[in-house]
PDB file of C-alpha atoms in Angstrom:
ATOM      1  CA  MET A   1       3.180  -5.296   3.829  1.00 57.00           C
ATOM      2  CA  ALA A   2       5.136  -3.146   1.311  1.00 83.00           C
ATOM      3  CA  CYS A   3       3.812  -2.090  -1.809  1.00 90.00           C
ATOM      4  CA  SER A   4       6.225  -2.207  -4.727  1.00 92.00           C
ATOM      5  CA  GLY A   5       5.269   0.252  -6.693  1.00 90.00           C
ATOM      6  CA  LYS A   6       6.035  -1.512  -9.836  1.00 92.00           C
ATOM      7  CA  ASN A   7       4.457  -0.474 -13.207  1.00 95.00           C
ATOM      8  CA  LEU A   8       2.247  -3.718 -14.326  1.00 95.00           C
ATOM      9  CA  LEU A   9       1.223  -2.063 -17.897  1.00 97.00           C
ATOM     10  CA  LYS A  10       4.140  -3.018 -20.495  1.00 96.00           C
ATOM     11  CA  ASN A  11       4.725  -0.013 -23.119  1.00 96.00           C
ATOM     12  CA  GLY A  12       2.557   2.337 -21.649  1.00 94.00           C
ATOM     13  CA  GLY A  13       5.154   5.455 -23.544  1.00 93.00           C
ATOM     14  CA  PHE A  14       4.342   3.262 -26.635  1.00 94.00           C
ATOM     15  CA  THR A  15       8.568   3.172 -27.240  1.00 92.00           C
ATOM     16  CA  ARG A  16       7.741   0.115 -29.000  1.00 91.00           C
ATOM     17  CA  GLY A  17       5.052   0.180 -30.770  1.00 93.00           C
ATOM     18  CA  ILE A  18       1.451  -0.110 -30.149  1.00 94.00           C
ATOM     19  CA  ALA A  19       1.618  -4.145 -28.584  1.00 95.00           C
ATOM     20  CA  PRO A  20       0.291  -5.370 -26.216  1.00 97.00           C
ATOM     21  CA  TRP A  21      -2.337  -2.235 -25.985  1.00 97.00           C
ATOM     22  CA  THR A  22      -5.469  -3.173 -28.095  1.00 97.00           C
ATOM     23  CA  GLY A  23      -8.022  -0.885 -29.648  1.00 96.00           C
ATOM     24  CA  THR A  24     -10.286   0.582 -32.414  1.00 96.00           C
ATOM     25  CA  ARG A  25      -9.490   4.438 -34.302  1.00 95.00           C
ATOM     26  CA  ILE A  26      -5.589   4.297 -32.661  1.00 96.00           C
ATOM     27  CA  ARG A  27      -2.836   4.611 -34.014  1.00 95.00           C
ATOM     28  CA  ARG A  28       1.187   5.351 -32.289  1.00 96.00           C
ATOM     29  CA  MET A  29       2.491   8.852 -33.730  1.00 93.00           C
ATOM     30  CA  LYS A  30       5.211  11.266 -32.802  1.00 92.00           C
ATOM     31  CA  ASN A  31       4.776  12.870 -30.174  1.00 89.00           C
ATOM     32  CA  PRO A  32       4.068  16.577 -31.568  1.00 87.00           C
ATOM     33  CA  LEU A  33       5.320  17.874 -28.397  1.00 88.00           C
ATOM     34  CA  ARG A  34       8.842  15.905 -27.861  1.00 87.00           C
ATOM     35  CA  PRO A  35      10.895  15.301 -30.684  1.00 87.00           C
ATOM     36  CA  GLY A  36      12.367  11.374 -31.367  1.00 87.00           C
ATOM     37  CA  ASP A  37       9.248  10.197 -28.783  1.00 91.00           C
ATOM     38  CA  TYR A  38       5.998   8.399 -29.785  1.00 94.00           C
ATOM     39  CA  SER A  39       2.270   8.947 -28.113  1.00 96.00           C
ATOM     40  CA  LEU A  40      -0.627   7.322 -28.955  1.00 96.00           C
ATOM     41  CA  TYR A  41      -3.099   9.258 -31.249  1.00 97.00           C
ATOM     42  CA  MET A  42      -7.083   7.901 -30.503  1.00 97.00           C
ATOM     43  CA  SER A  43      -9.878   9.929 -32.461  1.00 96.00           C
ATOM     44  CA  ALA A  44     -13.665   9.195 -31.887  1.00 95.00           C
ATOM     45  CA  MET A  45     -16.309  10.274 -34.768  1.00 89.00           C
ATOM     46  CA  PRO A  46     -19.986  10.327 -33.966  1.00 85.00           C
ATOM     47  CA  LYS A  47     -21.445   6.892 -32.753  1.00 87.00           C
ATOM     48  CA  LEU A  48     -18.036   5.633 -33.235  1.00 92.00           C
ATOM     49  CA  PRO A  49     -15.811   5.946 -30.213  1.00 95.00           C
ATOM     50  CA  ALA A  50     -12.047   5.446 -29.902  1.00 97.00           C
ATOM     51  CA  ALA A  51     -11.243   2.446 -27.673  1.00 97.00           C
ATOM     52  CA  LEU A  52      -7.606   1.287 -25.933  1.00 98.00           C
ATOM     53  CA  LYS A  53      -6.883  -1.566 -23.477  1.00 98.00           C
ATOM     54  CA  GLN A  54      -4.871  -3.691 -21.695  1.00 98.00           C
ATOM     55  CA  THR A  55      -4.929  -7.050 -19.689  1.00 98.00           C
ATOM     56  CA  VAL A  56      -2.243  -8.024 -17.438  1.00 97.00           C
ATOM     57  CA  SER A  57      -2.720 -10.906 -15.237  1.00 95.00           C
ATOM     58  CA  GLY A  58      -2.064 -11.638 -11.384  1.00 89.00           C
ATOM     59  CA  PRO A  59      -0.842 -12.273  -8.978  1.00 90.00           C
ATOM     60  CA  PHE A  60      -1.230  -8.939  -7.352  1.00 92.00           C
ATOM     61  CA  GLU A  61      -0.019  -6.786  -4.350  1.00 91.00           C
ATOM     62  CA  ARG A  62      -2.491  -7.140  -1.605  1.00 86.00           C
ATOM     63  CA  GLY A  63      -3.152  -4.808   1.260  1.00 88.00           C
ATOM     64  CA  CYS A  64      -2.160  -2.275  -1.177  1.00 91.00           C
ATOM     65  CA  ALA A  65      -4.149   0.293  -3.453  1.00 92.00           C
ATOM     66  CA  TYR A  66      -3.530   0.857  -7.235  1.00 94.00           C
ATOM     67  CA  TYR A  67      -3.009   4.365  -8.922  1.00 96.00           C
ATOM     68  CA  LEU A  68      -3.687   4.548 -12.860  1.00 97.00           C
ATOM     69  CA  TYR A  69      -1.186   7.337 -14.044  1.00 97.00           C
ATOM     70  CA  PHE A  70      -1.920   8.836 -17.525  1.00 97.00           C
ATOM     71  CA  ARG A  71      -1.398  12.609 -19.492  1.00 96.00           C
ATOM     72  CA  LEU A  72      -3.537  13.128 -22.198  1.00 96.00           C
ATOM     73  CA  LEU A  73      -2.589  16.322 -25.045  1.00 95.00           C
ATOM     74  CA  ASN A  74      -6.360  17.421 -26.488  1.00 95.00           C
ATOM     75  CA  VAL A  75      -6.407  18.227 -29.807  1.00 93.00           C
ATOM     76  CA  THR A  76      -9.575  18.690 -30.505  1.00 93.00           C
ATOM     77  CA  PRO A  77     -10.959  21.180 -32.553  1.00 89.00           C
ATOM     78  CA  PRO A  78     -11.944  24.162 -30.991  1.00 86.00           C
ATOM     79  CA  SER A  79     -16.251  23.955 -32.066  1.00 87.00           C
ATOM     80  CA  LYS A  80     -15.742  20.380 -30.396  1.00 90.00           C
ATOM     81  CA  ARG A  81     -15.330  18.814 -26.780  1.00 92.00           C
ATOM     82  CA  ALA A  82     -13.140  16.151 -26.008  1.00 94.00           C
ATOM     83  CA  GLU A  83     -14.256  13.425 -23.048  1.00 96.00           C
ATOM     84  CA  ILE A  84     -12.446  10.133 -22.457  1.00 97.00           C
ATOM     85  CA  TYR A  85     -13.523   7.272 -20.065  1.00 97.00           C
ATOM     86  CA  ALA A  86     -10.487   5.804 -18.213  1.00 97.00           C
ATOM     87  CA  THR A  87     -11.541   2.488 -16.406  1.00 96.00           C
ATOM     88  CA  VAL A  88      -9.897  -0.243 -14.357  1.00 97.00           C
ATOM     89  CA  ALA A  89     -11.683  -3.073 -13.576  1.00 97.00           C
ATOM     90  CA  TYR A  90     -10.839  -6.422 -11.751  1.00 96.00           C
ATOM     91  CA  LEU A  91     -11.483  -9.529 -13.507  1.00 97.00           C
ATOM     92  CA  ASP A  92     -12.534 -13.170 -12.324  1.00 96.00           C
ATOM     93  CA  LYS A  93     -10.320 -16.405 -13.855  1.00 95.00           C
ATOM     94  CA  ASN A  94     -13.548 -16.441 -16.626  1.00 96.00           C
ATOM     95  CA  ARG A  95     -12.557 -12.554 -17.491  1.00 96.00           C
ATOM     96  CA  ARG A  96     -16.108 -10.985 -15.702  1.00 96.00           C
ATOM     97  CA  ILE A  97     -15.853  -8.165 -13.982  1.00 96.00           C
ATOM     98  CA  ILE A  98     -15.744  -8.301 -10.119  1.00 95.00           C
ATOM     99  CA  ASN A  99     -15.009  -4.602  -9.794  1.00 93.00           C
ATOM    100  CA  SER A 100     -14.365  -1.877 -11.591  1.00 94.00           C
ATOM    101  CA  THR A 101     -13.372   2.244 -10.986  1.00 93.00           C
ATOM    102  CA  PRO A 102     -14.442   4.506 -13.875  1.00 93.00           C
ATOM    103  CA  LEU A 103     -12.593   8.320 -14.373  1.00 94.00           C
ATOM    104  CA  LEU A 104     -14.175  11.063 -16.586  1.00 95.00           C
ATOM    105  CA  VAL A 105     -11.881  12.991 -17.855  1.00 95.00           C
ATOM    106  CA  ARG A 106     -12.896  16.448 -19.970  1.00 93.00           C
ATOM    107  CA  PRO A 107      -9.344  17.757 -20.253  1.00 92.00           C
ATOM    108  CA  PRO A 108      -8.716  21.148 -21.026  1.00 87.00           C
ATOM    109  CA  ARG A 109      -9.290  22.339 -24.967  1.00 80.00           C
ATOM    110  CA  ARG A 110      -6.436  22.691 -27.450  1.00 69.00           C
ATOM    111  CA  THR A 111      -3.590  23.907 -26.078  1.00 74.00           C
ATOM    112  CA  LYS A 112       0.497  23.436 -26.226  1.00 83.00           C
ATOM    113  CA  SER A 113       1.130  20.845 -22.994  1.00 88.00           C
ATOM    114  CA  TRP A 114       0.679  17.503 -21.698  1.00 92.00           C
ATOM    115  CA  TYR A 115      -1.835  17.130 -18.534  1.00 93.00           C
ATOM    116  CA  PRO A 116      -1.113  14.590 -16.241  1.00 94.00           C
ATOM    117  CA  TYR A 117      -4.192  12.494 -14.473  1.00 96.00           C
ATOM    118  CA  PHE A 118      -4.718   9.891 -12.086  1.00 92.00           C
ATOM    119  CA  SER A 119      -6.981   7.614 -10.479  1.00 93.00           C
ATOM    120  CA  ILE A 120      -6.994   5.497  -7.457  1.00 94.00           C
ATOM    121  CA  VAL A 121      -7.810   1.989  -7.648  1.00 93.00           C
ATOM    122  CA  PRO A 122      -9.547   0.490  -4.605  1.00 91.00           C
ATOM    123  CA  THR A 123      -7.446  -2.963  -3.150  1.00 91.00           C
ATOM    124  CA  PRO A 124      -8.004  -6.064  -5.601  1.00 92.00           C
ATOM    125  CA  PRO A 125     -10.789  -7.900  -4.160  1.00 92.00           C
ATOM    126  CA  ARG A 126     -10.643 -12.034  -3.460  1.00 90.00           C
ATOM    127  CA  GLY A 127     -10.784 -13.765  -6.786  1.00 92.00           C
ATOM    128  CA  THR A 128      -9.211 -11.060  -8.850  1.00 95.00           C
ATOM    129  CA  ALA A 129      -7.128 -13.019 -11.864  1.00 96.00           C
ATOM    130  CA  MET A 130      -6.653 -10.131 -13.639  1.00 97.00           C
ATOM    131  CA  LEU A 131      -6.655  -6.070 -14.598  1.00 97.00           C
ATOM    132  CA  SER A 132      -7.381  -4.355 -17.162  1.00 97.00           C
ATOM    133  CA  VAL A 133      -7.577  -0.962 -18.368  1.00 98.00           C
ATOM    134  CA  VAL A 134      -9.500   0.505 -21.132  1.00 98.00           C
ATOM    135  CA  PHE A 135      -9.641   3.835 -22.292  1.00 98.00           C
ATOM    136  CA  LEU A 136     -12.890   4.751 -24.467  1.00 97.00           C
ATOM    137  CA  LEU A 137     -12.561   8.057 -26.134  1.00 97.00           C
ATOM    138  CA  ALA A 138     -16.549   9.154 -26.857  1.00 96.00           C
ATOM    139  CA  SER A 139     -16.089  12.178 -28.391  1.00 96.00           C
ATOM    140  CA  GLY A 140     -12.871  14.281 -29.534  1.00 95.00           C
ATOM    141  CA  THR A 141      -9.568  13.677 -30.724  1.00 95.00           C
ATOM    142  CA  LEU A 142      -6.422  13.316 -28.471  1.00 95.00           C
ATOM    143  CA  PHE A 143      -3.045  11.840 -27.792  1.00 95.00           C
ATOM    144  CA  VAL A 144      -2.806   9.517 -24.833  1.00 96.00           C
ATOM    145  CA  ASP A 145       1.583   8.790 -23.249  1.00 95.00           C
ATOM    146  CA  TYR A 146       2.689   7.378 -19.916  1.00 96.00           C
ATOM    147  CA  ILE A 147      -0.031   5.227 -19.036  1.00 97.00           C
ATOM    148  CA  SER A 148       0.918   3.065 -15.819  1.00 97.00           C
ATOM    149  CA  ILE A 149      -0.853   0.981 -13.062  1.00 96.00           C
ATOM    150  CA  ALA A 150       1.481   0.740 -10.030  1.00 95.00           C
ATOM    151  CA  SER A 151       0.366  -0.541  -6.200  1.00 94.00           C
ATOM    152  CA  HIS A 152       0.716   2.005  -3.206  1.00 92.00           C
ATOM    153  CA  LYS A 153       0.510   1.566   0.526  1.00 87.00           C
ATOM    154  CA  VAL A 154      -3.104   2.616   1.309  1.00 76.00           C
TER     155      VAL A 154
END
């Protein structure tokens, strides 16, 4: 079976506001490195993480792995460390987690460039009705942008 490579997420570049993304301690702001572009700003406080998520319904391509792509710009003060968890979860029709693939990222300290990341997510298990992408910023302050999840040949 051919895998389409089509991005399942909507508005991963935040060009049209935040929707359909939801979360806490997030804000759409001008991209600090590219005039005329927008990114999502996330800021965590002690015991108050920032969260960003989007859930999409199937069907999903069988026999294909999914790749989660995103990029981060770390603007955390030098005295602190940024730590973000990016997770893709497959959900059943009742929104219960069937399987999840977490990724812990500790982006380089304050720099003047975006850093790209990706995670390979296994083929959706039987009974998968939805896919959820969640970012949980445990500490630090950063921008996230160009989020996509697309199928690729296994």
